[in-house]
Amino acid sequence: MSARDRIRETNPAFYERYSMLEDTDEFWEFIIRPLRQSIRVNTLKAPLEVVVERLREEFELQPIPWVREGFFINVDNLAKVPEHSLGLIFGQEASSMIPPVVLDPKPGELVLDMAAAPGSKTGQMAQYMKNEGCIIANDPKLSRANVLIANLNRMGVLNTRVTTKDGAYFGRFENTFDRILLDAPCSSVGMIRKKWKFLESWRLRGVIKYMNIQKMLILAAYRALKPGGTLVYSTCTIDPLENEEVVDYLLRKTAARLEPIDLPVKTSEPVLEWEGRTYSEELKKALRIHPNDNDTEAFFIAKIVKPEGGA
């Protein structure tokens, strides 16, 4: 049975909706093809070259083009790799390394990671900040926050405080953070490659529920951002309601602007019209990544700036 037929049989509504986005055999095949294992080398604990040299004695490493510390690795179970338990490397999906690269936090800055668990992106940001400055890493669920803390400890992250607030809470800290990452909770279409259940459980009402949460979170994040600051909005889904719709909502409500993202990554065209809605041309600057573009999870990334003196 073809990938297309398996998906159509498992969830007809899913198939019908996303065939309007892209309807190639390749697209359907990559939506369910198992993911390649990828890792990020943690330079908080050891120099990149030292770790890479050691790993190459045992494994094949293929550099991920858009992140210097990222590699595809030919291993089935990372738990068997000593460097993993030591926190020298961290299992992280290749496209999920893009948002911290785009955010580009600097040592000494005050950064908010609004939906941080399990912490792979938080650790990546701490790495770019050389453990200097401060990251507020938030996750409203205590169980997820505990996983976040454990991962940050293993990675040797020292500049991060973990909070368990609803993300919208941070809207009260107006004009406070230099940079904010909102890797928003979403319908996780991109993660079907990891877990089939995301396909089985997908419902349009779930997409709409997430869209409403995302709109609330992005407004709170923008409010908390300093003028001149950068907000990166990302999801691991392909639905325009959770991606272009949410960013367009922010653009209409505020003085926010999008900046182009220049990375060696293949992308699909951002959606400027969907279900009778028309979105801002600014959204051409966002990255829409389908699984078949780079053989990764699906991802959406927008780089948003708050103008100096802008509301």
PDB file of C-alpha atoms in Angstrom:
ATOM      1  CA  MET A   1       0.000   0.000   0.000  1.00  0.00           C
ATOM      2  CA  SER A   2       1.361   3.431  -0.902  1.00  0.00           C
ATOM      3  CA  ALA A   3       2.007   6.102   1.754  1.00  0.00           C
ATOM      4  CA  ARG A   4      -0.788   8.144   0.222  1.00  0.00           C
ATOM      5  CA  ASP A   5      -3.275   5.265   0.609  1.00  0.00           C
ATOM      6  CA  ARG A   6      -2.167   4.464   4.165  1.00  0.00           C
ATOM      7  CA  ILE A   7      -2.696   8.078   5.212  1.00  0.00           C
ATOM      8  CA  ARG A   8      -6.024   8.333   3.401  1.00  0.00           C
ATOM      9  CA  GLU A   9      -7.208   5.135   5.084  1.00  0.00           C
ATOM     10  CA  THR A  10      -5.971   6.105   8.568  1.00  0.00           C
ATOM     11  CA  ASN A  11      -7.363   9.650   8.587  1.00  0.00           C
ATOM     12  CA  PRO A  12      -9.398  10.734   5.527  1.00  0.00           C
ATOM     13  CA  ALA A  13      -9.982  14.290   6.847  1.00  0.00           C
ATOM     14  CA  PHE A  14      -6.222  14.776   7.316  1.00  0.00           C
ATOM     15  CA  TYR A  15      -5.555  13.577   3.775  1.00  0.00           C
ATOM     16  CA  GLU A  16      -8.213  15.814   2.286  1.00  0.00           C
ATOM     17  CA  ARG A  17      -7.013  18.933   4.118  1.00  0.00           C
ATOM     18  CA  TYR A  18      -3.280  18.673   3.470  1.00  0.00           C
ATOM     19  CA  SER A  19      -3.595  17.551  -0.152  1.00  0.00           C
ATOM     20  CA  MET A  20      -4.637  21.198  -0.663  1.00  0.00           C
ATOM     21  CA  LEU A  21      -1.158  22.230   0.556  1.00  0.00           C
ATOM     22  CA  GLU A  22       0.906  19.754  -1.439  1.00  0.00           C
ATOM     23  CA  ASP A  23      -0.189  16.638  -3.269  1.00  0.00           C
ATOM     24  CA  THR A  24       2.921  14.848  -4.481  1.00  0.00           C
ATOM     25  CA  ASP A  25       3.732  11.197  -3.763  1.00  0.00           C
ATOM     26  CA  GLU A  26       6.993  12.383  -2.241  1.00  0.00           C
ATOM     27  CA  PHE A  27       5.176  14.654   0.237  1.00  0.00           C
ATOM     28  CA  TRP A  28       2.953  11.822   1.494  1.00  0.00           C
ATOM     29  CA  GLU A  29       5.844   9.366   1.641  1.00  0.00           C
ATOM     30  CA  PHE A  30       8.027  11.701   3.751  1.00  0.00           C
ATOM     31  CA  ILE A  31       5.182  12.577   6.133  1.00  0.00           C
ATOM     32  CA  ILE A  32       5.333   8.994   7.460  1.00  0.00           C
ATOM     33  CA  ARG A  33       8.907   7.910   6.666  1.00  0.00           C
ATOM     34  CA  PRO A  34      10.916   7.287   9.895  1.00  0.00           C
ATOM     35  CA  LEU A  35      13.208  10.161  10.873  1.00  0.00           C
ATOM     36  CA  ARG A  36      16.972  10.133  10.529  1.00  0.00           C
ATOM     37  CA  GLN A  37      18.725  10.331  13.906  1.00  0.00           C
ATOM     38  CA  SER A  38      20.386  13.685  14.444  1.00  0.00           C
ATOM     39  CA  ILE A  39      22.421  15.166  17.282  1.00  0.00           C
ATOM     40  CA  ARG A  40      23.702  18.516  18.440  1.00  0.00           C
ATOM     41  CA  VAL A  41      27.195  18.702  19.922  1.00  0.00           C
ATOM     42  CA  ASN A  42      27.080  20.542  23.249  1.00  0.00           C
ATOM     43  CA  THR A  43      29.969  23.023  23.243  1.00  0.00           C
ATOM     44  CA  LEU A  44      29.243  24.010  26.861  1.00  0.00           C
ATOM     45  CA  LYS A  45      31.006  20.799  27.853  1.00  0.00           C
ATOM     46  CA  ALA A  46      33.698  20.282  25.212  1.00  0.00           C
ATOM     47  CA  PRO A  47      35.037  21.859  21.995  1.00  0.00           C
ATOM     48  CA  LEU A  48      33.110  20.880  18.861  1.00  0.00           C
ATOM     49  CA  GLU A  49      36.162  19.444  17.071  1.00  0.00           C
ATOM     50  CA  VAL A  50      37.106  17.169  19.994  1.00  0.00           C
ATOM     51  CA  VAL A  51      33.644  15.608  20.252  1.00  0.00           C
ATOM     52  CA  VAL A  52      33.301  15.210  16.475  1.00  0.00           C
ATOM     53  CA  GLU A  53      36.713  13.551  16.185  1.00  0.00           C
ATOM     54  CA  ARG A  54      35.829  11.111  18.961  1.00  0.00           C
ATOM     55  CA  LEU A  55      32.411  10.248  17.446  1.00  0.00           C
ATOM     56  CA  ARG A  56      33.895   9.748  13.965  1.00  0.00           C
ATOM     57  CA  GLU A  57      36.022   6.886  15.335  1.00  0.00           C
ATOM     58  CA  GLU A  58      32.803   4.913  15.717  1.00  0.00           C
ATOM     59  CA  PHE A  59      30.005   6.513  13.687  1.00  0.00           C
ATOM     60  CA  GLU A  60      29.301   8.118  10.353  1.00  0.00           C
ATOM     61  CA  LEU A  61      28.502  11.805  10.824  1.00  0.00           C
ATOM     62  CA  GLN A  62      26.874  13.958   8.178  1.00  0.00           C
ATOM     63  CA  PRO A  63      26.900  17.714   8.897  1.00  0.00           C
ATOM     64  CA  ILE A  64      23.506  19.438   9.018  1.00  0.00           C
ATOM     65  CA  PRO A  65      23.935  22.404   6.632  1.00  0.00           C
ATOM     66  CA  TRP A  66      22.078  24.993   8.700  1.00  0.00           C
ATOM     67  CA  VAL A  67      23.679  24.476  12.132  1.00  0.00           C
ATOM     68  CA  ARG A  68      27.398  24.186  12.814  1.00  0.00           C
ATOM     69  CA  GLU A  69      26.971  21.878  15.821  1.00  0.00           C
ATOM     70  CA  GLY A  70      24.387  19.584  14.187  1.00  0.00           C
ATOM     71  CA  PHE A  71      24.991  16.175  12.592  1.00  0.00           C
ATOM     72  CA  PHE A  72      23.030  13.218  11.266  1.00  0.00           C
ATOM     73  CA  ILE A  73      24.432  10.070  12.875  1.00  0.00           C
ATOM     74  CA  ASN A  74      24.029   6.370  12.009  1.00  0.00           C
ATOM     75  CA  VAL A  75      22.973   5.029  15.411  1.00  0.00           C
ATOM     76  CA  ASP A  76      19.723   3.307  16.408  1.00  0.00           C
ATOM     77  CA  ASN A  77      19.787   4.063  20.105  1.00  0.00           C
ATOM     78  CA  LEU A  78      21.537   7.142  21.463  1.00  0.00           C
ATOM     79  CA  ALA A  79      21.295   5.754  25.004  1.00  0.00           C
ATOM     80  CA  LYS A  80      24.136   3.376  24.047  1.00  0.00           C
ATOM     81  CA  VAL A  81      26.445   6.305  23.181  1.00  0.00           C
ATOM     82  CA  PRO A  82      28.440   7.376  26.287  1.00  0.00           C
ATOM     83  CA  GLU A  83      28.744  10.968  25.002  1.00  0.00           C
ATOM     84  CA  HIS A  84      24.965  11.212  25.210  1.00  0.00           C
ATOM     85  CA  SER A  85      24.689  10.287  28.889  1.00  0.00           C
ATOM     86  CA  LEU A  86      27.598  12.650  29.613  1.00  0.00           C
ATOM     87  CA  GLY A  87      25.749  15.538  27.966  1.00  0.00           C
ATOM     88  CA  LEU A  88      28.427  16.039  25.291  1.00  0.00           C
ATOM     89  CA  ILE A  89      25.811  15.420  22.614  1.00  0.00           C
ATOM     90  CA  PHE A  90      22.050  15.824  22.673  1.00  0.00           C
ATOM     91  CA  GLY A  91      19.508  14.063  20.474  1.00  0.00           C
ATOM     92  CA  GLN A  92      17.675  16.812  18.623  1.00  0.00           C
ATOM     93  CA  GLU A  93      15.715  16.749  15.383  1.00  0.00           C
ATOM     94  CA  ALA A  94      17.555  18.564  12.575  1.00  0.00           C
ATOM     95  CA  SER A  95      14.866  21.128  11.684  1.00  0.00           C
ATOM     96  CA  SER A  96      14.182  21.872  15.364  1.00  0.00           C
ATOM     97  CA  MET A  97      17.713  23.309  15.561  1.00  0.00           C
ATOM     98  CA  ILE A  98      16.689  26.151  13.211  1.00  0.00           C
ATOM     99  CA  PRO A  99      14.705  28.401  15.620  1.00  0.00           C
ATOM    100  CA  PRO A 100      17.641  29.015  18.048  1.00  0.00           C
ATOM    101  CA  VAL A 101      19.959  29.679  15.075  1.00  0.00           C
ATOM    102  CA  VAL A 102      17.470  32.270  13.757  1.00  0.00           C
ATOM    103  CA  LEU A 103      16.978  33.810  17.225  1.00  0.00           C
ATOM    104  CA  ASP A 104      20.780  34.105  17.620  1.00  0.00           C
ATOM    105  CA  PRO A 105      20.914  34.971  21.360  1.00  0.00           C
ATOM    106  CA  LYS A 106      24.112  36.625  22.600  1.00  0.00           C
ATOM    107  CA  PRO A 107      26.055  36.286  25.874  1.00  0.00           C
ATOM    108  CA  GLY A 108      24.683  38.621  28.549  1.00  0.00           C
ATOM    109  CA  GLU A 109      21.162  38.963  27.106  1.00  0.00           C
ATOM    110  CA  LEU A 110      17.849  38.298  28.845  1.00  0.00           C
ATOM    111  CA  VAL A 111      16.005  35.629  26.854  1.00  0.00           C
ATOM    112  CA  LEU A 112      12.588  34.012  27.291  1.00  0.00           C
ATOM    113  CA  ASP A 113      11.890  30.471  26.078  1.00  0.00           C
ATOM    114  CA  MET A 114       8.124  30.524  26.471  1.00  0.00           C
ATOM    115  CA  ALA A 115       7.317  26.817  25.876  1.00  0.00           C
ATOM    116  CA  ALA A 116      10.659  25.234  26.624  1.00  0.00           C
ATOM    117  CA  ALA A 117      10.280  21.529  27.532  1.00  0.00           C
ATOM    118  CA  PRO A 118      11.955  19.150  26.878  1.00  0.00           C
ATOM    119  CA  GLY A 119      14.764  21.707  26.597  1.00  0.00           C
ATOM    120  CA  SER A 120      16.752  20.892  23.457  1.00  0.00           C
ATOM    121  CA  LYS A 121      16.336  24.442  22.100  1.00  0.00           C
ATOM    122  CA  THR A 122      16.973  25.964  25.560  1.00  0.00           C
ATOM    123  CA  GLY A 123      20.290  24.124  25.758  1.00  0.00           C
ATOM    124  CA  GLN A 124      21.173  25.227  22.243  1.00  0.00           C
ATOM    125  CA  MET A 125      20.494  28.871  23.180  1.00  0.00           C
ATOM    126  CA  ALA A 126      22.567  28.571  26.380  1.00  0.00           C
ATOM    127  CA  GLN A 127      25.373  27.234  24.188  1.00  0.00           C
ATOM    128  CA  TYR A 128      25.208  30.318  21.917  1.00  0.00           C
ATOM    129  CA  MET A 129      25.130  32.548  25.033  1.00  0.00           C
ATOM    130  CA  LYS A 130      28.185  30.716  26.468  1.00  0.00           C
ATOM    131  CA  ASN A 131      26.194  30.286  29.707  1.00  0.00           C
ATOM    132  CA  GLU A 132      26.241  34.082  30.221  1.00  0.00           C
ATOM    133  CA  GLY A 133      23.173  36.275  30.674  1.00  0.00           C
ATOM    134  CA  CYS A 134      19.875  34.670  31.619  1.00  0.00           C
ATOM    135  CA  ILE A 135      17.260  32.427  30.013  1.00  0.00           C
ATOM    136  CA  ILE A 136      13.821  32.083  31.562  1.00  0.00           C
ATOM    137  CA  ALA A 137      12.711  28.629  30.406  1.00  0.00           C
ATOM    138  CA  ASN A 138       8.999  28.142  30.931  1.00  0.00           C
ATOM    139  CA  ASP A 139       6.647  25.191  30.699  1.00  0.00           C
ATOM    140  CA  PRO A 140       3.234  25.216  32.370  1.00  0.00           C
ATOM    141  CA  LYS A 141       3.243  21.467  33.114  1.00  0.00           C
ATOM    142  CA  LEU A 142       5.253  20.432  36.174  1.00  0.00           C
ATOM    143  CA  SER A 143       5.989  16.956  34.776  1.00  0.00           C
ATOM    144  CA  ARG A 144       7.428  18.501  31.604  1.00  0.00           C
ATOM    145  CA  ALA A 145       9.338  21.117  33.612  1.00  0.00           C
ATOM    146  CA  ASN A 146      11.033  18.297  35.547  1.00  0.00           C
ATOM    147  CA  VAL A 147      12.199  16.718  32.265  1.00  0.00           C
ATOM    148  CA  LEU A 148      13.409  20.181  31.188  1.00  0.00           C
ATOM    149  CA  ILE A 149      15.430  20.596  34.415  1.00  0.00           C
ATOM    150  CA  ALA A 150      16.975  17.129  34.063  1.00  0.00           C
ATOM    151  CA  ASN A 151      18.029  17.842  30.464  1.00  0.00           C
ATOM    152  CA  LEU A 152      19.478  21.265  31.320  1.00  0.00           C
ATOM    153  CA  ASN A 153      21.469  19.702  34.176  1.00  0.00           C
ATOM    154  CA  ARG A 154      22.856  17.008  31.860  1.00  0.00           C
ATOM    155  CA  MET A 155      23.879  19.673  29.332  1.00  0.00           C
ATOM    156  CA  GLY A 156      25.658  21.787  31.968  1.00  0.00           C
ATOM    157  CA  VAL A 157      23.357  24.786  31.453  1.00  0.00           C
ATOM    158  CA  LEU A 158      23.955  27.334  34.237  1.00  0.00           C
ATOM    159  CA  ASN A 159      22.263  30.542  33.027  1.00  0.00           C
ATOM    160  CA  THR A 160      18.645  29.320  33.058  1.00  0.00           C
ATOM    161  CA  ARG A 161      15.763  29.603  35.521  1.00  0.00           C
ATOM    162  CA  VAL A 162      12.813  27.264  34.987  1.00  0.00           C
ATOM    163  CA  THR A 163       9.267  28.530  35.563  1.00  0.00           C
ATOM    164  CA  THR A 164       5.878  26.782  35.356  1.00  0.00           C
ATOM    165  CA  LYS A 165       3.536  29.597  34.287  1.00  0.00           C
ATOM    166  CA  ASP A 166       0.929  29.771  31.578  1.00  0.00           C
ATOM    167  CA  GLY A 167       2.853  31.402  28.717  1.00  0.00           C
ATOM    168  CA  ALA A 168       0.371  34.295  28.544  1.00  0.00           C
ATOM    169  CA  TYR A 169       1.531  35.314  32.063  1.00  0.00           C
ATOM    170  CA  PHE A 170       4.693  36.832  30.561  1.00  0.00           C
ATOM    171  CA  GLY A 171       2.669  39.496  28.751  1.00  0.00           C
ATOM    172  CA  ARG A 172       2.729  41.521  31.998  1.00  0.00           C
ATOM    173  CA  PHE A 173       6.511  42.032  31.672  1.00  0.00           C
ATOM    174  CA  GLU A 174       6.185  44.651  28.961  1.00  0.00           C
ATOM    175  CA  ASN A 175       9.305  45.568  26.926  1.00  0.00           C
ATOM    176  CA  THR A 176      11.540  43.332  29.090  1.00  0.00           C
ATOM    177  CA  PHE A 177      13.269  40.590  27.061  1.00  0.00           C
ATOM    178  CA  ASP A 178      16.029  41.040  24.466  1.00  0.00           C
ATOM    179  CA  ARG A 179      14.936  37.913  22.601  1.00  0.00           C
ATOM    180  CA  ILE A 180      12.037  35.492  22.886  1.00  0.00           C
ATOM    181  CA  LEU A 181      11.534  32.023  21.449  1.00  0.00           C
ATOM    182  CA  LEU A 182       7.923  30.896  21.157  1.00  0.00           C
ATOM    183  CA  ASP A 183       8.162  27.308  19.946  1.00  0.00           C
ATOM    184  CA  ALA A 184       4.426  26.988  20.263  1.00  0.00           C
ATOM    185  CA  PRO A 185       2.380  23.962  21.289  1.00  0.00           C
ATOM    186  CA  CYS A 186       0.767  22.701  18.076  1.00  0.00           C
ATOM    187  CA  SER A 187      -1.019  19.828  16.332  1.00  0.00           C
ATOM    188  CA  SER A 188       2.394  18.195  15.668  1.00  0.00           C
ATOM    189  CA  VAL A 189       1.807  17.126  12.050  1.00  0.00           C
ATOM    190  CA  GLY A 190       5.584  17.276  11.594  1.00  0.00           C
ATOM    191  CA  MET A 191       6.053  14.646  14.285  1.00  0.00           C
ATOM    192  CA  ILE A 192       4.055  11.880  12.567  1.00  0.00           C
ATOM    193  CA  ARG A 193       7.492  10.649  11.446  1.00  0.00           C
ATOM    194  CA  LYS A 194       8.229   9.965  15.127  1.00  0.00           C
ATOM    195  CA  LYS A 195       4.818   8.748  16.265  1.00  0.00           C
ATOM    196  CA  TRP A 196       1.990   7.362  14.139  1.00  0.00           C
ATOM    197  CA  LYS A 197      -0.495   8.387  16.848  1.00  0.00           C
ATOM    198  CA  PHE A 198      -0.197  12.034  15.723  1.00  0.00           C
ATOM    199  CA  LEU A 199      -1.831  10.977  12.441  1.00  0.00           C
ATOM    200  CA  GLU A 200      -4.497   8.815  14.089  1.00  0.00           C
ATOM    201  CA  SER A 201      -5.483  11.492  16.623  1.00  0.00           C
ATOM    202  CA  TRP A 202      -5.380  14.493  14.241  1.00  0.00           C
ATOM    203  CA  ARG A 203      -8.655  16.460  14.180  1.00  0.00           C
ATOM    204  CA  LEU A 204      -9.403  19.878  12.707  1.00  0.00           C
ATOM    205  CA  ARG A 205     -10.921  20.975  16.012  1.00  0.00           C
ATOM    206  CA  GLY A 206      -7.505  20.335  17.624  1.00  0.00           C
ATOM    207  CA  VAL A 207      -5.867  22.609  15.046  1.00  0.00           C
ATOM    208  CA  ILE A 208      -8.378  25.364  15.847  1.00  0.00           C
ATOM    209  CA  LYS A 209      -7.862  24.905  19.606  1.00  0.00           C
ATOM    210  CA  TYR A 210      -4.089  25.264  19.168  1.00  0.00           C
ATOM    211  CA  MET A 211      -4.494  28.274  16.860  1.00  0.00           C
ATOM    212  CA  ASN A 212      -6.396  30.147  19.577  1.00  0.00           C
ATOM    213  CA  ILE A 213      -3.720  29.313  22.189  1.00  0.00           C
ATOM    214  CA  GLN A 214      -0.946  30.355  19.759  1.00  0.00           C
ATOM    215  CA  LYS A 215      -2.577  33.735  19.051  1.00  0.00           C
ATOM    216  CA  MET A 216      -2.798  34.442  22.787  1.00  0.00           C
ATOM    217  CA  LEU A 217       0.835  33.371  23.326  1.00  0.00           C
ATOM    218  CA  ILE A 218       2.273  35.344  20.384  1.00  0.00           C
ATOM    219  CA  LEU A 219       0.600  38.568  21.578  1.00  0.00           C
ATOM    220  CA  ALA A 220       1.944  38.029  25.114  1.00  0.00           C
ATOM    221  CA  ALA A 221       5.420  37.282  23.744  1.00  0.00           C
ATOM    222  CA  TYR A 222       5.406  40.410  21.574  1.00  0.00           C
ATOM    223  CA  ARG A 223       4.297  42.535  24.523  1.00  0.00           C
ATOM    224  CA  ALA A 224       7.161  41.161  26.661  1.00  0.00           C
ATOM    225  CA  LEU A 225       9.744  41.885  23.935  1.00  0.00           C
ATOM    226  CA  LYS A 226      11.946  44.990  24.154  1.00  0.00           C
ATOM    227  CA  PRO A 227      11.702  47.502  21.294  1.00  0.00           C
ATOM    228  CA  GLY A 228      14.438  46.481  18.873  1.00  0.00           C
ATOM    229  CA  GLY A 229      14.195  42.901  20.156  1.00  0.00           C
ATOM    230  CA  THR A 230      13.658  39.679  18.193  1.00  0.00           C
ATOM    231  CA  LEU A 231      10.864  37.129  18.602  1.00  0.00           C
ATOM    232  CA  VAL A 232      11.056  33.784  16.812  1.00  0.00           C
ATOM    233  CA  TYR A 233       7.751  31.968  16.368  1.00  0.00           C
ATOM    234  CA  SER A 234       7.993  28.314  15.381  1.00  0.00           C
ATOM    235  CA  THR A 235       5.858  25.176  15.178  1.00  0.00           C
ATOM    236  CA  CYS A 236       6.399  21.590  14.051  1.00  0.00           C
ATOM    237  CA  THR A 237       3.231  21.535  11.962  1.00  0.00           C
ATOM    238  CA  ILE A 238       2.179  22.412   8.415  1.00  0.00           C
ATOM    239  CA  ASP A 239      -1.308  23.803   9.006  1.00  0.00           C
ATOM    240  CA  PRO A 240      -1.641  27.424   7.785  1.00  0.00           C
ATOM    241  CA  LEU A 241      -4.055  28.146  10.668  1.00  0.00           C
ATOM    242  CA  GLU A 242      -1.239  27.478  13.154  1.00  0.00           C
ATOM    243  CA  ASN A 243       1.474  29.171  11.113  1.00  0.00           C
ATOM    244  CA  GLU A 244       0.732  31.977   8.642  1.00  0.00           C
ATOM    245  CA  GLU A 245      -2.646  32.756  10.279  1.00  0.00           C
ATOM    246  CA  VAL A 246      -1.042  33.271  13.724  1.00  0.00           C
ATOM    247  CA  VAL A 247       1.795  35.487  12.469  1.00  0.00           C
ATOM    248  CA  ASP A 248      -0.592  37.450  10.240  1.00  0.00           C
ATOM    249  CA  TYR A 249      -2.795  38.022  13.317  1.00  0.00           C
ATOM    250  CA  LEU A 250       0.185  39.553  15.156  1.00  0.00           C
ATOM    251  CA  LEU A 251       1.085  41.734  12.150  1.00  0.00           C
ATOM    252  CA  ARG A 252      -2.473  43.083  12.008  1.00  0.00           C
ATOM    253  CA  LYS A 253      -2.681  43.758  15.761  1.00  0.00           C
ATOM    254  CA  THR A 254       0.734  45.398  16.279  1.00  0.00           C
ATOM    255  CA  ALA A 255       3.613  47.228  14.581  1.00  0.00           C
ATOM    256  CA  ALA A 256       5.531  43.913  14.289  1.00  0.00           C
ATOM    257  CA  ARG A 257       7.647  43.322  11.176  1.00  0.00           C
ATOM    258  CA  LEU A 258       9.157  40.163   9.736  1.00  0.00           C
ATOM    259  CA  GLU A 259      12.823  39.809   8.825  1.00  0.00           C
ATOM    260  CA  PRO A 260      14.069  37.457   6.098  1.00  0.00           C
ATOM    261  CA  ILE A 261      15.888  34.303   7.233  1.00  0.00           C
ATOM    262  CA  ASP A 262      19.030  33.425   5.307  1.00  0.00           C
ATOM    263  CA  LEU A 263      19.953  29.778   5.861  1.00  0.00           C
ATOM    264  CA  PRO A 264      21.040  26.928   3.533  1.00  0.00           C
ATOM    265  CA  VAL A 265      17.742  25.089   3.923  1.00  0.00           C
ATOM    266  CA  LYS A 266      15.195  24.037   1.276  1.00  0.00           C
ATOM    267  CA  THR A 267      11.696  25.396   1.870  1.00  0.00           C
ATOM    268  CA  SER A 268       8.163  25.300   0.513  1.00  0.00           C
ATOM    269  CA  GLU A 269       6.238  28.435  -0.456  1.00  0.00           C
ATOM    270  CA  PRO A 270       4.574  30.183   2.506  1.00  0.00           C
ATOM    271  CA  VAL A 271       0.784  30.161   2.224  1.00  0.00           C
ATOM    272  CA  LEU A 272      -0.649  33.606   1.468  1.00  0.00           C
ATOM    273  CA  GLU A 273      -4.227  32.456   0.833  1.00  0.00           C
ATOM    274  CA  TRP A 274      -6.115  29.764   2.715  1.00  0.00           C
ATOM    275  CA  GLU A 275      -9.817  29.001   3.017  1.00  0.00           C
ATOM    276  CA  GLY A 276     -10.801  32.431   1.760  1.00  0.00           C
ATOM    277  CA  ARG A 277      -8.345  34.320   3.981  1.00  0.00           C
ATOM    278  CA  THR A 278      -5.537  36.417   2.527  1.00  0.00           C
ATOM    279  CA  TYR A 279      -2.332  36.866   4.511  1.00  0.00           C
ATOM    280  CA  SER A 280       0.284  39.632   4.496  1.00  0.00           C
ATOM    281  CA  GLU A 281       3.003  39.534   1.815  1.00  0.00           C
ATOM    282  CA  GLU A 282       5.435  39.867   4.767  1.00  0.00           C
ATOM    283  CA  LEU A 283       4.904  36.124   5.313  1.00  0.00           C
ATOM    284  CA  LYS A 284       7.071  35.432   2.265  1.00  0.00           C
ATOM    285  CA  LYS A 285       9.960  36.053   4.713  1.00  0.00           C
ATOM    286  CA  ALA A 286       8.947  33.091   6.917  1.00  0.00           C
ATOM    287  CA  LEU A 287      10.292  29.558   6.436  1.00  0.00           C
ATOM    288  CA  ARG A 288       7.769  26.805   5.715  1.00  0.00           C
ATOM    289  CA  ILE A 289       9.525  23.440   5.721  1.00  0.00           C
ATOM    290  CA  HIS A 290       7.720  20.293   4.567  1.00  0.00           C
ATOM    291  CA  PRO A 291       9.173  16.863   5.480  1.00  0.00           C
ATOM    292  CA  ASN A 292      10.209  16.171   1.874  1.00  0.00           C
ATOM    293  CA  ASP A 293      12.173  19.442   1.542  1.00  0.00           C
ATOM    294  CA  ASN A 294      15.188  18.293   3.598  1.00  0.00           C
ATOM    295  CA  ASP A 295      14.131  14.843   4.892  1.00  0.00           C
ATOM    296  CA  THR A 296      13.328  16.274   8.355  1.00  0.00           C
ATOM    297  CA  GLU A 297      10.294  16.991  10.491  1.00  0.00           C
ATOM    298  CA  ALA A 298       7.968  19.671   9.162  1.00  0.00           C
ATOM    299  CA  PHE A 299       8.641  23.108  10.638  1.00  0.00           C
ATOM    300  CA  PHE A 300       7.543  26.718  10.359  1.00  0.00           C
ATOM    301  CA  ILE A 301       9.757  29.601  11.512  1.00  0.00           C
ATOM    302  CA  ALA A 302       9.102  33.347  11.477  1.00  0.00           C
ATOM    303  CA  LYS A 303      11.588  35.982  12.643  1.00  0.00           C
ATOM    304  CA  ILE A 304       9.676  38.917  14.107  1.00  0.00           C
ATOM    305  CA  VAL A 305      11.108  42.261  15.199  1.00  0.00           C
ATOM    306  CA  LYS A 306       9.582  44.950  17.386  1.00  0.00           C
ATOM    307  CA  PRO A 307      10.445  48.366  15.933  1.00  0.00           C
ATOM    308  CA  GLU A 308      12.136  50.896  18.236  1.00  0.00           C
ATOM    309  CA  GLY A 309       9.254  52.857  19.729  1.00  0.00           C
ATOM    310  CA  GLY A 310       6.786  50.422  18.107  1.00  0.00           C
ATOM    311  CA  ALA A 311       3.674  49.203  19.922  1.00  0.00           C
TER     312      ALA A 311
END
